[in-house]
Structures are given as C-alpha cells and as structure tokens.
Short mmCIF file of N, CA and C in Angstrom, two decimals:
data_model
loop_
_atom_site.label_atom_id
_atom_site.label_comp_id
_atom_site.label_asym_id
_atom_site.label_seq_id
_atom_site.Cartn_x
_atom_site.Cartn_y
_atom_site.Cartn_z
N MET A 365 0.85 -1.21 -0.02
CA MET A 365 -0.02 0.02 0.07
C MET A 365 1.02 1.26 0.11
N ALA A 366 0.77 2.07 -0.89
CA ALA A 366 1.35 3.28 -0.94
C ALA A 366 1.10 4.49 0.11
N LYS A 367 2.13 5.07 0.61
CA LYS A 367 2.05 5.84 1.60
C LYS A 367 1.53 7.43 1.24
N LYS A 368 0.44 7.93 1.79
CA LYS A 368 -0.06 9.18 1.43
C LYS A 368 1.13 10.25 1.37
N GLN A 369 1.12 11.08 0.24
CA GLN A 369 2.03 12.30 0.12
C GLN A 369 1.60 13.35 1.20
N LYS A 370 2.58 14.04 1.64
CA LYS A 370 2.28 15.11 2.30
C LYS A 370 2.17 16.36 1.41
N THR A 371 1.14 17.09 1.47
CA THR A 371 1.04 18.10 0.60
C THR A 371 0.96 19.56 1.35
N CYS A 372 1.55 20.78 0.81
CA CYS A 372 1.44 21.87 1.61
C CYS A 372 0.05 22.36 1.56
N GLY A 373 -0.41 22.99 2.62
CA GLY A 373 -1.73 23.53 2.78
C GLY A 373 -1.64 25.05 2.07
N GLY A 374 -0.41 25.57 1.86
CA GLY A 374 -0.51 26.83 1.12
C GLY A 374 -0.39 26.89 -0.13
N CYS A 375 0.78 26.30 -0.68
CA CYS A 375 0.98 26.45 -2.26
C CYS A 375 0.56 25.10 -2.84
N LYS A 376 0.33 23.99 -2.11
CA LYS A 376 -0.20 22.65 -2.58
C LYS A 376 0.92 21.82 -3.16
N ARG A 377 2.19 22.17 -3.05
CA ARG A 377 3.26 21.43 -3.64
C ARG A 377 3.44 20.29 -2.52
N VAL A 378 3.92 19.15 -3.08
CA VAL A 378 4.57 17.82 -2.26
C VAL A 378 5.52 18.37 -1.49
N MET A 379 5.36 17.87 -0.13
CA MET A 379 6.56 18.19 0.96
C MET A 379 7.07 16.82 1.35
N LEU A 380 8.24 16.74 1.85
CA LEU A 380 8.92 15.63 2.37
C LEU A 380 8.38 15.33 3.72
N PRO A 381 8.28 14.06 4.11
CA PRO A 381 7.74 13.72 5.39
C PRO A 381 8.47 14.49 6.51
N VAL A 382 9.76 14.64 6.37
CA VAL A 382 10.43 15.06 7.46
C VAL A 382 10.29 16.71 7.75
N TRP A 383 9.83 17.30 6.61
CA TRP A 383 9.70 18.81 6.66
C TRP A 383 8.51 19.26 7.67
N THR A 384 8.88 20.03 8.61
CA THR A 384 7.78 20.60 9.67
C THR A 384 7.22 21.88 9.07
N LYS A 385 7.55 22.45 8.00
CA LYS A 385 7.05 23.42 7.22
C LYS A 385 7.51 23.40 5.96
N CYS A 386 6.83 23.92 5.08
CA CYS A 386 6.82 24.11 3.49
C CYS A 386 8.12 24.93 3.31
N LEU A 387 9.19 24.35 2.59
CA LEU A 387 10.30 25.05 2.31
C LEU A 387 10.21 26.08 1.06
N PHE A 388 8.97 25.83 0.42
CA PHE A 388 8.55 26.65 -0.80
C PHE A 388 7.90 28.08 -0.36
N CYS A 389 7.01 27.88 0.56
CA CYS A 389 6.25 29.06 0.82
C CYS A 389 6.14 29.38 2.41
N GLY A 390 6.79 28.43 3.15
CA GLY A 390 6.76 28.71 4.63
C GLY A 390 5.40 28.33 5.31
N TRP A 391 4.54 27.66 4.83
CA TRP A 391 3.32 27.31 5.38
C TRP A 391 3.58 26.10 6.42
N ALA A 392 2.98 26.26 7.58
CA ALA A 392 3.24 25.08 8.66
C ALA A 392 1.98 24.71 9.01
N PRO A 393 1.82 23.32 9.12
CA PRO A 393 0.48 22.68 9.72
C PRO A 393 0.21 23.28 11.11
N VAL A 394 -1.07 23.39 11.49
CA VAL A 394 -1.35 23.86 12.80
C VAL A 394 -2.19 22.68 13.53
N ALA A 395 -1.56 22.56 14.83
CA ALA A 395 -2.16 21.72 15.66
C ALA A 395 -3.38 22.37 16.45
N ARG A 396 -4.39 21.63 16.88
CA ARG A 396 -5.21 22.36 17.82
C ARG A 396 -5.98 21.39 18.82
N LEU A 397 -6.59 21.98 19.69
CA LEU A 397 -7.28 21.29 20.71
C LEU A 397 -8.83 21.48 20.45
N GLU A 398 -9.57 20.51 20.55
CA GLU A 398 -10.98 20.56 20.34
C GLU A 398 -11.51 20.16 21.69
N PHE A 399 -12.22 21.16 22.30
CA PHE A 399 -12.77 20.89 23.76
C PHE A 399 -14.12 20.25 23.54
N ILE A 400 -14.11 19.02 24.30
CA ILE A 400 -15.30 18.33 24.14
C ILE A 400 -16.11 18.24 25.41
N MET A 401 -15.48 18.70 26.60
CA MET A 401 -16.10 18.62 27.89
C MET A 401 -15.67 19.78 28.74
N GLY A 402 -16.40 20.36 29.58
CA GLY A 402 -15.90 21.24 30.53
C GLY A 402 -16.29 22.77 30.07
N PRO A 403 -15.87 23.95 30.65
CA PRO A 403 -16.25 25.27 30.34
C PRO A 403 -16.12 25.68 28.89
N LEU A 404 -15.27 25.06 28.19
CA LEU A 404 -14.95 25.42 26.81
C LEU A 404 -15.47 24.31 25.73
N ALA A 405 -16.48 23.50 26.22
CA ALA A 405 -16.87 22.58 25.37
C ALA A 405 -17.35 23.08 23.91
N SER A 406 -17.10 22.44 22.99
CA SER A 406 -17.35 22.81 21.51
C SER A 406 -16.74 23.81 21.05
N GLN A 407 -15.55 24.35 21.64
CA GLN A 407 -14.73 25.28 21.11
C GLN A 407 -13.49 24.60 20.71
N MET A 408 -12.59 25.46 19.80
CA MET A 408 -11.45 25.00 19.40
C MET A 408 -10.34 26.11 19.67
N LEU A 409 -9.02 25.63 19.96
CA LEU A 409 -7.94 26.52 19.94
C LEU A 409 -6.76 26.10 18.98
N ASN A 410 -6.39 26.89 18.24
CA ASN A 410 -5.19 26.46 17.28
C ASN A 410 -4.00 26.86 18.27
N LEU A 411 -3.08 25.89 18.15
CA LEU A 411 -1.70 25.99 18.99
C LEU A 411 -0.71 26.63 18.05
N THR A 412 -0.69 27.97 17.99
CA THR A 412 0.00 28.76 17.33
C THR A 412 1.28 29.19 17.94
N GLU A 413 1.25 29.27 19.24
CA GLU A 413 2.46 29.70 20.17
C GLU A 413 3.51 28.64 20.36
N GLU A 414 4.66 29.04 20.77
CA GLU A 414 5.72 28.03 20.91
C GLU A 414 5.22 27.26 22.14
N VAL A 415 4.68 27.92 23.16
CA VAL A 415 4.27 27.45 24.36
C VAL A 415 2.87 27.94 24.62
N THR A 416 1.93 27.01 24.99
CA THR A 416 0.53 27.42 25.37
C THR A 416 0.24 26.97 26.79
N THR A 417 -0.04 27.69 27.66
CA THR A 417 -0.41 27.42 29.06
C THR A 417 -1.76 27.39 29.16
N LEU A 418 -2.19 26.39 30.17
CA LEU A 418 -3.58 26.27 30.64
C LEU A 418 -3.54 26.27 32.20
N GLY A 419 -4.50 27.03 32.61
CA GLY A 419 -4.69 27.00 34.06
C GLY A 419 -5.93 28.07 34.47
N SER A 420 -5.97 28.19 35.79
CA SER A 420 -7.30 28.77 36.25
C SER A 420 -7.20 30.24 36.39
N VAL A 421 -6.10 30.83 36.07
CA VAL A 421 -5.82 32.37 36.33
C VAL A 421 -5.59 33.05 35.02
N ALA A 422 -5.77 34.38 35.16
CA ALA A 422 -5.31 35.29 33.98
C ALA A 422 -3.77 35.25 33.78
N GLY A 423 -3.55 35.28 32.65
CA GLY A 423 -1.96 35.11 32.28
C GLY A 423 -1.56 33.81 31.57
N ASN A 424 -2.58 32.94 31.74
CA ASN A 424 -2.35 31.65 30.91
C ASN A 424 -2.88 32.03 29.39
N THR A 425 -2.56 31.11 28.46
CA THR A 425 -3.20 31.27 27.19
C THR A 425 -4.55 30.86 27.04
N VAL A 426 -4.88 29.83 27.95
CA VAL A 426 -6.28 29.25 28.06
C VAL A 426 -6.54 29.36 29.51
N VAL A 427 -7.60 29.93 29.98
CA VAL A 427 -8.18 30.10 31.30
C VAL A 427 -9.32 29.20 31.41
N LEU A 428 -9.09 28.30 32.46
CA LEU A 428 -10.27 27.34 32.59
C LEU A 428 -11.00 27.61 33.79
N ALA A 429 -12.07 27.80 33.78
CA ALA A 429 -12.84 28.34 35.09
C ALA A 429 -13.46 26.93 35.73
N ASP A 430 -12.58 26.40 36.36
CA ASP A 430 -12.71 24.94 36.91
C ASP A 430 -11.92 24.87 38.39
N PRO A 431 -12.80 24.68 39.37
CA PRO A 431 -11.98 24.52 40.69
C PRO A 431 -11.02 23.30 40.79
N ALA A 432 -11.11 22.45 39.73
CA ALA A 432 -10.06 21.22 39.81
C ALA A 432 -8.78 21.76 38.96
N VAL A 433 -8.77 22.94 38.44
CA VAL A 433 -7.76 23.04 37.67
C VAL A 433 -6.73 24.21 38.45
N SER A 434 -5.40 23.95 38.53
CA SER A 434 -4.46 24.66 39.18
C SER A 434 -4.28 26.08 38.61
N ARG A 435 -3.69 26.84 39.34
CA ARG A 435 -3.37 28.32 38.66
C ARG A 435 -2.62 28.33 37.37
N LYS A 436 -1.55 27.49 37.43
CA LYS A 436 -0.71 27.20 36.24
C LYS A 436 -0.60 25.68 36.14
N HIS A 437 -1.62 25.21 35.42
CA HIS A 437 -1.80 23.62 35.42
C HIS A 437 -0.88 22.89 34.39
N ALA A 438 -0.96 23.36 33.06
CA ALA A 438 -0.27 22.46 32.25
C ALA A 438 0.10 23.39 31.05
N GLY A 439 1.32 22.87 30.31
CA GLY A 439 1.74 23.66 29.11
C GLY A 439 1.75 22.77 27.88
N ILE A 440 1.74 23.15 26.74
CA ILE A 440 2.09 22.56 25.70
C ILE A 440 3.03 23.20 24.75
N ARG A 441 4.19 22.56 24.44
CA ARG A 441 5.10 23.28 23.70
C ARG A 441 5.48 22.59 22.37
N ARG A 442 5.94 23.25 21.45
CA ARG A 442 6.29 22.77 20.19
C ARG A 442 7.69 22.17 20.41
N VAL A 443 8.02 20.77 19.94
CA VAL A 443 9.26 20.19 20.16
C VAL A 443 9.56 19.27 18.95
N ASP A 444 10.59 19.73 18.17
CA ASP A 444 11.04 18.85 17.07
C ASP A 444 9.89 18.62 16.19
N GLY A 445 9.11 19.67 15.74
CA GLY A 445 7.90 19.27 15.02
C GLY A 445 6.65 18.64 15.45
N GLY A 446 6.76 18.46 16.74
CA GLY A 446 5.61 17.81 17.55
C GLY A 446 5.43 18.71 18.62
N TYR A 447 4.40 18.10 19.41
CA TYR A 447 3.90 19.05 20.49
C TYR A 447 3.80 18.08 21.94
N GLU A 448 4.34 18.64 23.01
CA GLU A 448 4.73 17.89 24.20
C GLU A 448 3.81 18.67 25.20
N LEU A 449 2.99 17.77 25.88
CA LEU A 449 2.20 18.18 26.93
C LEU A 449 2.85 18.04 28.32
N ALA A 450 2.87 18.91 29.34
CA ALA A 450 3.51 18.73 30.41
C ALA A 450 2.72 19.23 31.70
N ASP A 451 2.77 18.61 32.78
CA ASP A 451 2.16 19.19 34.02
C ASP A 451 3.11 20.11 34.61
N LEU A 452 2.59 21.24 34.98
CA LEU A 452 3.51 22.35 35.47
C LEU A 452 3.40 22.42 37.05
N GLY A 453 3.25 21.16 37.61
CA GLY A 453 3.19 21.23 39.17
C GLY A 453 1.88 21.21 39.73
N SER A 454 0.68 20.96 38.91
CA SER A 454 -0.59 20.96 39.39
C SER A 454 -0.83 20.03 40.56
N THR A 455 -1.99 20.28 41.26
CA THR A 455 -2.54 19.49 42.31
C THR A 455 -2.98 18.26 41.80
N ASN A 456 -3.82 18.32 40.79
CA ASN A 456 -4.63 17.13 40.25
C ASN A 456 -4.01 16.29 39.07
N GLY A 457 -3.05 16.82 38.41
CA GLY A 457 -2.43 16.30 37.44
C GLY A 457 -2.97 16.54 36.24
N ILE A 458 -2.53 15.88 35.01
CA ILE A 458 -3.01 15.78 33.68
C ILE A 458 -3.11 14.25 33.16
N TYR A 459 -4.17 14.05 32.38
CA TYR A 459 -4.61 12.67 32.04
C TYR A 459 -4.46 12.81 30.43
N VAL A 460 -3.86 11.77 29.84
CA VAL A 460 -3.91 11.56 28.39
C VAL A 460 -4.42 10.18 28.10
N ASN A 461 -5.70 10.12 27.58
CA ASN A 461 -6.18 8.88 27.06
C ASN A 461 -6.49 8.02 28.48
N GLY A 462 -6.92 8.83 29.50
CA GLY A 462 -7.38 8.12 30.74
C GLY A 462 -6.14 7.80 31.78
N ARG A 463 -4.79 7.96 31.29
CA ARG A 463 -3.73 7.57 32.21
C ARG A 463 -3.10 9.09 32.63
N LYS A 464 -2.92 9.03 34.00
CA LYS A 464 -2.24 10.09 34.50
C LYS A 464 -0.75 10.14 34.06
N THR A 465 -0.24 11.25 33.60
CA THR A 465 1.14 11.42 33.03
C THR A 465 1.74 12.63 33.57
N PRO A 466 2.99 12.84 34.02
CA PRO A 466 3.79 14.07 33.90
C PRO A 466 3.99 14.77 32.66
N LYS A 467 4.11 14.05 31.46
CA LYS A 467 4.71 14.69 30.25
C LYS A 467 4.37 13.61 29.15
N LYS A 468 3.88 14.16 27.99
CA LYS A 468 3.78 13.10 26.95
C LYS A 468 3.89 13.90 25.55
N MET A 469 4.70 13.26 24.71
CA MET A 469 4.38 13.83 23.25
C MET A 469 3.02 13.57 22.62
N LEU A 470 2.44 14.47 22.21
CA LEU A 470 1.03 14.27 21.85
C LEU A 470 0.84 13.67 20.45
N ASP A 471 -0.12 12.69 20.34
CA ASP A 471 -0.36 11.95 18.91
C ASP A 471 -1.66 12.35 18.73
N GLN A 472 -2.08 12.36 17.39
CA GLN A 472 -3.23 12.66 16.75
C GLN A 472 -4.30 11.93 17.46
N GLY A 473 -5.25 12.61 18.00
CA GLY A 473 -6.57 11.97 18.56
C GLY A 473 -6.51 11.78 20.06
N ASP A 474 -5.22 12.05 20.57
CA ASP A 474 -5.08 12.06 22.22
C ASP A 474 -6.13 12.69 22.66
N ILE A 475 -6.83 12.11 23.86
CA ILE A 475 -7.69 12.90 24.74
C ILE A 475 -7.07 13.53 25.96
N ILE A 476 -7.06 14.56 26.19
CA ILE A 476 -6.37 15.41 27.26
C ILE A 476 -7.54 15.93 28.34
N ARG A 477 -7.28 15.53 29.56
CA ARG A 477 -7.94 15.77 30.72
C ARG A 477 -7.28 16.69 31.67
N ILE A 478 -7.84 17.89 31.82
CA ILE A 478 -7.26 18.78 32.87
C ILE A 478 -8.46 19.23 33.66
N GLY A 479 -8.56 18.78 34.95
CA GLY A 479 -9.46 19.12 35.85
C GLY A 479 -10.85 18.37 35.25
N ASN A 480 -11.83 19.10 35.13
CA ASN A 480 -12.91 18.57 34.42
C ASN A 480 -13.26 18.78 33.02
N THR A 481 -12.22 19.43 32.35
CA THR A 481 -12.13 19.86 30.90
C THR A 481 -11.45 18.75 30.17
N GLU A 482 -12.00 18.30 29.10
CA GLU A 482 -11.47 17.45 28.14
C GLU A 482 -11.29 17.94 26.67
N ALA A 483 -10.21 17.62 26.27
CA ALA A 483 -9.90 18.28 24.68
C ALA A 483 -9.25 17.09 23.93
N VAL A 484 -9.52 17.06 22.48
CA VAL A 484 -8.91 15.95 21.62
C VAL A 484 -7.84 16.90 20.92
N PHE A 485 -6.59 16.36 20.95
CA PHE A 485 -5.58 16.98 20.28
C PHE A 485 -5.58 16.57 18.67
N LYS A 486 -5.54 17.57 17.78
CA LYS A 486 -5.51 17.27 16.31
C LYS A 486 -4.63 18.02 15.65
N ARG A 487 -4.12 17.33 14.46
CA ARG A 487 -3.13 18.02 13.50
C ARG A 487 -3.76 17.95 12.18
N GLU A 488 -3.37 18.93 11.55
CA GLU A 488 -3.77 19.09 10.12
C GLU A 488 -2.94 18.06 9.29
#
C-alpha cells in the first residue's frame, strides 16, 4: 500500500515527510485542541504559540474556570515538529487517554483531561 504524500496547505506542492514547514512558501500545519467537555466544550484552540499554558488564572493562554484546575496547570510546547504536554506542578495532574502522566508527546486523537475539561488533540 502506497504511503499518502504530504501536501502543503498553502502552495499545494508535495512536501517531504520530515519537513515541519513548507520550504517553498513557509506554510506550517497547525495543531489544535477541540474541547469536548468542560467550560470550553465545543470550542477549538489553534496551537500557534511556541508554548501554550492552561490554568485557572489570567496570564495563561487558556483560562479554565474550573475548581479542579491549578493556577498554572499544564503547558503544551512545540518540540522537534511535535507537541509535548507537561504538568506544571498541578495538584490534580494531567491525563492523556485516561492515564495520569507528568509529560507526553501528543499524538493525533489523544484525549487530554485537565480538571473537568477534556480536549482532543488534532493536527492538520
């Protein structure tokens, strides 16, 4: 079975699988969180920053009005073309696909739970 080619979302040229952005036009795929439960249910967040923080107070990229969420609960950062979720010392921890973890490189379709909020990680 042939492997599907990776195509630029900007100029539509074929990209090599190892490219994290198009070397022709500079377009880069965007990862996003699709919130499925909690105060942000049915909303989406594009992960455009190098680091995205999630917590219960202003100053975070995403503020979750949830008593089970710590002030600076978790962070998602871009690493080598991927995205890494890390617990930032929260009280209740972070869960990916139902398992508590201090840190994880995110895969397509991973379900992240922070407090009472759940989101699905998706990439273009």
